[in-house]
CSV table of N, CA and C in Angstrom, one decimal:
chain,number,residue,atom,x,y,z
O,20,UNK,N,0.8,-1.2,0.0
O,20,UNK,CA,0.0,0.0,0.0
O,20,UNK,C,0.9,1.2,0.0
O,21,UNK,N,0.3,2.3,-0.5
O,21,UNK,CA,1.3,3.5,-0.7
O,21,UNK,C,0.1,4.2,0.3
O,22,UNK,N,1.4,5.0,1.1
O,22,UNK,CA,1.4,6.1,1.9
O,22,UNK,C,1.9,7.4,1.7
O,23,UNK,N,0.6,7.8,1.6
O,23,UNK,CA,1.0,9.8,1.2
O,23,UNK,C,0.6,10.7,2.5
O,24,UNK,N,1.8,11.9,2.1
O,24,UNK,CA,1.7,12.5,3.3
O,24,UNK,C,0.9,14.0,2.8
O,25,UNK,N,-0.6,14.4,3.0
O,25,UNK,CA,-1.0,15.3,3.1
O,25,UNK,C,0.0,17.0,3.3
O,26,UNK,N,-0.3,18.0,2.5
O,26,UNK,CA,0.2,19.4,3.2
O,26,UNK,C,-0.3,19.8,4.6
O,27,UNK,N,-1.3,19.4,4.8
O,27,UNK,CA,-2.0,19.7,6.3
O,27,UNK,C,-1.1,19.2,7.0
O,28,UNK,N,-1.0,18.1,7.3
O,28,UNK,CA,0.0,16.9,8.0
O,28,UNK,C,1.2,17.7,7.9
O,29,UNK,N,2.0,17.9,6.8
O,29,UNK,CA,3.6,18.1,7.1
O,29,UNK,C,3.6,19.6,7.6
O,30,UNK,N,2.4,20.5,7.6
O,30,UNK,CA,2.6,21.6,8.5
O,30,UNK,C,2.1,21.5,9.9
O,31,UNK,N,1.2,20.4,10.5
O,31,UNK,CA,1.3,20.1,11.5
O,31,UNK,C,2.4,19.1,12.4
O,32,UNK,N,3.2,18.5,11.3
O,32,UNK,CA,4.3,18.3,12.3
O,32,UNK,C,5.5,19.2,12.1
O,33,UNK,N,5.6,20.5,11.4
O,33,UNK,CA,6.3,21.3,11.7
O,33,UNK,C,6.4,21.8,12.9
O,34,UNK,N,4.5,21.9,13.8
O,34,UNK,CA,4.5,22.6,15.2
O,34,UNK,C,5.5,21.6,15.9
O,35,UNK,N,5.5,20.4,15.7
O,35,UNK,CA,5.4,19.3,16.7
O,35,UNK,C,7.4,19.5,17.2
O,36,UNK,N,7.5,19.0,18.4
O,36,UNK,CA,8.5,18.6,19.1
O,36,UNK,C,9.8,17.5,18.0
O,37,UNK,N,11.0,17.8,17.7
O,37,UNK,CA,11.4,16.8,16.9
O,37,UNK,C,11.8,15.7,17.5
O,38,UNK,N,11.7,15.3,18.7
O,38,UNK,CA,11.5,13.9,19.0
O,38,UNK,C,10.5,13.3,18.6
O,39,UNK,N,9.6,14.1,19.1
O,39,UNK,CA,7.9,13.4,18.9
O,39,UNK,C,7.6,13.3,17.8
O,40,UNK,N,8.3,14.2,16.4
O,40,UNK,CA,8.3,13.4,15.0
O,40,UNK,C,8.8,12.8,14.3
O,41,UNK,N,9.9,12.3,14.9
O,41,UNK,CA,10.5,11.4,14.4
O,41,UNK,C,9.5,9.8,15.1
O,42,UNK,N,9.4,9.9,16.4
O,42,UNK,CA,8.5,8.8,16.7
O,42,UNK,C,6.8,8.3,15.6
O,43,UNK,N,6.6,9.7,15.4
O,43,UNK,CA,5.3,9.8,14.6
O,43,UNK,C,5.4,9.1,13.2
O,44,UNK,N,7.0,9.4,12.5
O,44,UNK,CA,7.3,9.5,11.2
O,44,UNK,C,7.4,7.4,10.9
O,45,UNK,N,7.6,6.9,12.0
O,45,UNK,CA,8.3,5.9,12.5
O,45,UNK,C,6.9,5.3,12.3
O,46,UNK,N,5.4,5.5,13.2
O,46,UNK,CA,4.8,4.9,12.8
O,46,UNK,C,3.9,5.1,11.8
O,47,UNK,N,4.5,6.2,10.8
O,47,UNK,CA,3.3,6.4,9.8
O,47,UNK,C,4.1,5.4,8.7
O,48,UNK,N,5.4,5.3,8.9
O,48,UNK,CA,5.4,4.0,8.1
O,48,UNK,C,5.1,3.0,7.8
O,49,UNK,N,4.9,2.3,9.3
O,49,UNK,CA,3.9,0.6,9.4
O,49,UNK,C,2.9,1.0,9.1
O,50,UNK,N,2.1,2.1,8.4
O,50,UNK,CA,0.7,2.1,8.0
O,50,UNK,C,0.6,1.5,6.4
O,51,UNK,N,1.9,1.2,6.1
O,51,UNK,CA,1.8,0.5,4.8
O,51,UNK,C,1.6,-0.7,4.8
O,52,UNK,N,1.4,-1.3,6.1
O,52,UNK,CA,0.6,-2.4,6.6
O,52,UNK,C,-0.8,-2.6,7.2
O,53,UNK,N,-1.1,-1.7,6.5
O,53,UNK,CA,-2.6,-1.2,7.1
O,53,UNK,C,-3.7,-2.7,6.5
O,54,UNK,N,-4.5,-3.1,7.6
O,54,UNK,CA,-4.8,-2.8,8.6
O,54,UNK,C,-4.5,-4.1,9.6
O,55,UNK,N,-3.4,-4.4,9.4
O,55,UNK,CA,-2.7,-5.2,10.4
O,55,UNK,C,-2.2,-4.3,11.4
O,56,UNK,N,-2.4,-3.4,12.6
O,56,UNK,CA,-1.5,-2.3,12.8
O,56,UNK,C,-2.6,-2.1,14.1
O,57,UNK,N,-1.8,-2.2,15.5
O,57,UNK,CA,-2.1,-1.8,16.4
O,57,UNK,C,-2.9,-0.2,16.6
O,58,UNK,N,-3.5,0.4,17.7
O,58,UNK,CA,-3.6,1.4,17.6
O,58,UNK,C,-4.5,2.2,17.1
O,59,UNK,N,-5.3,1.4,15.8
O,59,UNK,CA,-5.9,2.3,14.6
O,59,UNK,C,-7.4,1.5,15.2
O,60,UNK,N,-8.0,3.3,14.8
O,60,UNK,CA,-9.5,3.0,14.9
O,60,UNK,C,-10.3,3.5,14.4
O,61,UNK,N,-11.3,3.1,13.9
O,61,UNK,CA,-12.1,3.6,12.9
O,61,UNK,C,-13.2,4.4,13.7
O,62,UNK,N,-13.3,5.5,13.4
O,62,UNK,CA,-14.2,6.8,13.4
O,62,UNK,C,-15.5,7.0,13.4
O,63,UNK,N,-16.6,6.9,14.2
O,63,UNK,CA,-17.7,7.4,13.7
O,63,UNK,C,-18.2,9.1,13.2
O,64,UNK,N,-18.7,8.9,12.1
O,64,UNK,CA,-19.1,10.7,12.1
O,64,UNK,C,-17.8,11.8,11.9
O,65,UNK,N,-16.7,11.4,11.5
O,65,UNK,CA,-15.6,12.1,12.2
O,65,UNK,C,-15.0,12.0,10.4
O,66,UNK,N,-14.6,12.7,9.8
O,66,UNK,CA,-13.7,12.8,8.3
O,66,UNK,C,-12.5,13.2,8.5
O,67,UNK,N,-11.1,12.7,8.6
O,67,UNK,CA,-11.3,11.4,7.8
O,67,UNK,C,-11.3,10.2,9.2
O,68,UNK,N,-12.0,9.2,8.3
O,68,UNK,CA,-12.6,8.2,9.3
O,68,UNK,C,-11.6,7.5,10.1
O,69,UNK,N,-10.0,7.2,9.7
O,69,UNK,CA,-9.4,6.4,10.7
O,69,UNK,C,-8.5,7.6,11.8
O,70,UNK,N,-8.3,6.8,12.8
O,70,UNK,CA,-6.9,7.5,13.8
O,70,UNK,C,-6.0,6.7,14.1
O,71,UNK,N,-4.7,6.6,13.7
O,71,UNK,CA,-3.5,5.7,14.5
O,71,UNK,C,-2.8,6.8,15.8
O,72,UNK,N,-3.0,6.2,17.0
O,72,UNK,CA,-2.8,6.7,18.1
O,72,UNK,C,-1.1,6.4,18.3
O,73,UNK,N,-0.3,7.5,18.4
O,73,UNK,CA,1.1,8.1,18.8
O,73,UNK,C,1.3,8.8,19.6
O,74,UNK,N,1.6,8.1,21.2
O,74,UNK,CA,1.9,8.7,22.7
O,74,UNK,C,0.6,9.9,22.3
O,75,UNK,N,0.9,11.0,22.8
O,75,UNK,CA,-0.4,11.8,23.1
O,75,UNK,C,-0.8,12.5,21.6
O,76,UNK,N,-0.3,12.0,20.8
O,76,UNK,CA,-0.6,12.5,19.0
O,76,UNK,C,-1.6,11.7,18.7
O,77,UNK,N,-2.8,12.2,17.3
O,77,UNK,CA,-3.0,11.7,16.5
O,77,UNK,C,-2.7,11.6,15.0
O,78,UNK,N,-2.7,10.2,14.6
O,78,UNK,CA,-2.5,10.6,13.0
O,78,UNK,C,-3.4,10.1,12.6
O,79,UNK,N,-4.7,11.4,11.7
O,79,UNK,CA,-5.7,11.1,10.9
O,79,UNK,C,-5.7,10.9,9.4
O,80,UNK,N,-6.1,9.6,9.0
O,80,UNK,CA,-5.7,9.1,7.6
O,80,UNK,C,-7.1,8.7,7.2
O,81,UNK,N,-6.9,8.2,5.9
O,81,UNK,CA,-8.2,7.7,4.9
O,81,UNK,C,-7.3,7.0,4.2
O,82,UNK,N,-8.6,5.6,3.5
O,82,UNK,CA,-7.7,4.6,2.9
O,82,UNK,C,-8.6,4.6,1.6
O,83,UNK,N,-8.3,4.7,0.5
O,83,UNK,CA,-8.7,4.6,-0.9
O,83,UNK,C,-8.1,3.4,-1.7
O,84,UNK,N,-9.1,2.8,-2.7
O,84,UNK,CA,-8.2,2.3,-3.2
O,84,UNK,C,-7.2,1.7,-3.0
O,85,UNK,N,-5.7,1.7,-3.1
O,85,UNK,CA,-4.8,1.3,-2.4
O,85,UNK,C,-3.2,2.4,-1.9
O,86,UNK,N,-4.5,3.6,-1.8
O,86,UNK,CA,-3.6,4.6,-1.5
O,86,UNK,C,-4.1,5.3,0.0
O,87,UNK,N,-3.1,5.3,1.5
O,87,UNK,CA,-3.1,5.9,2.2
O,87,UNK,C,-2.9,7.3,2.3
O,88,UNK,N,-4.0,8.1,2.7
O,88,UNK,CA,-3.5,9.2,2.6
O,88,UNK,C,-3.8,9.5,4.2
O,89,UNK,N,-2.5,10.0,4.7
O,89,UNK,CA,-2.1,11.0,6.0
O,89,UNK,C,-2.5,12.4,6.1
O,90,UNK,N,-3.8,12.7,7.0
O,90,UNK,CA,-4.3,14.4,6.2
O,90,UNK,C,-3.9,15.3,7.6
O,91,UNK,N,-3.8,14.9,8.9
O,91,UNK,CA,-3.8,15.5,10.0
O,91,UNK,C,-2.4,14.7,11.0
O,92,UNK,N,-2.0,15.5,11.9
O,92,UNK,CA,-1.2,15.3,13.0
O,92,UNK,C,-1.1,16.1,14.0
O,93,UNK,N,-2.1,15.6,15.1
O,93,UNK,CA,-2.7,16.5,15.7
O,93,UNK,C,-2.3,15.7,17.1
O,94,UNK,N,-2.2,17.0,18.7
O,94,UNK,CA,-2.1,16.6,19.8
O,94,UNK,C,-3.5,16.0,20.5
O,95,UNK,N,-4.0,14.9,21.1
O,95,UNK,CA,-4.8,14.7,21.1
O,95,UNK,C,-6.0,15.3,21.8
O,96,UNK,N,-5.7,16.5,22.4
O,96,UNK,CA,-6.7,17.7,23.0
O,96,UNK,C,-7.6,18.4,21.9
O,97,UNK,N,-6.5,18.5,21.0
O,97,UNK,CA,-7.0,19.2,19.5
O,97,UNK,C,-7.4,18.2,18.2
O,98,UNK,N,-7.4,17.1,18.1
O,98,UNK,CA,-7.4,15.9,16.9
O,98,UNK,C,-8.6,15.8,17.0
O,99,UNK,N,-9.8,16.0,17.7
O,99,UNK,CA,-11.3,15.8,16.9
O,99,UNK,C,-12.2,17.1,16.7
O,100,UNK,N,-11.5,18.3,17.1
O,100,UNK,CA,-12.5,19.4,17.5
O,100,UNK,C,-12.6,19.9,15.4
């Protein structure tokens, strides 16, 4: 599966801590094993529908076809509002 990284996403982990994105970057790559993959849960009512949970981060994705797209990376205070 191919994994793309949204513009939203790569300016939200510009806010982010660079430890904390390198940990993030680390699991947005086992999402090319989607949906073997700890962590991830599907969404009700919420666009885009999945979240893979990283220490107090989320990463919000959508699965098409056979293309992952990464649209959000958000701290989890702020990841559903």
């Amino acid at each position: 599966m191919v994994v793309k990284i949204d513009d939203n996403a790569l300016k939200d982990l510009g806010k982010i801590h660079k430890g904390d994105v390198a940990k993030i970057f680390a699991k947005i790559e086992t999402l090319s094993h989607f949906p073997h993959i700890p962590n991830i849960k599907k969404l009700t009512h919420f666009d885009p529908p999945f979240r893979l949970r990283v220490g107090n981060y989320r990463v919000l994705f959508d699965v098409k076809d056979d293309v992952l797209t990464v649209y959000n990376v958000k701290h989890r205070k702020e990841s559903y509002r």
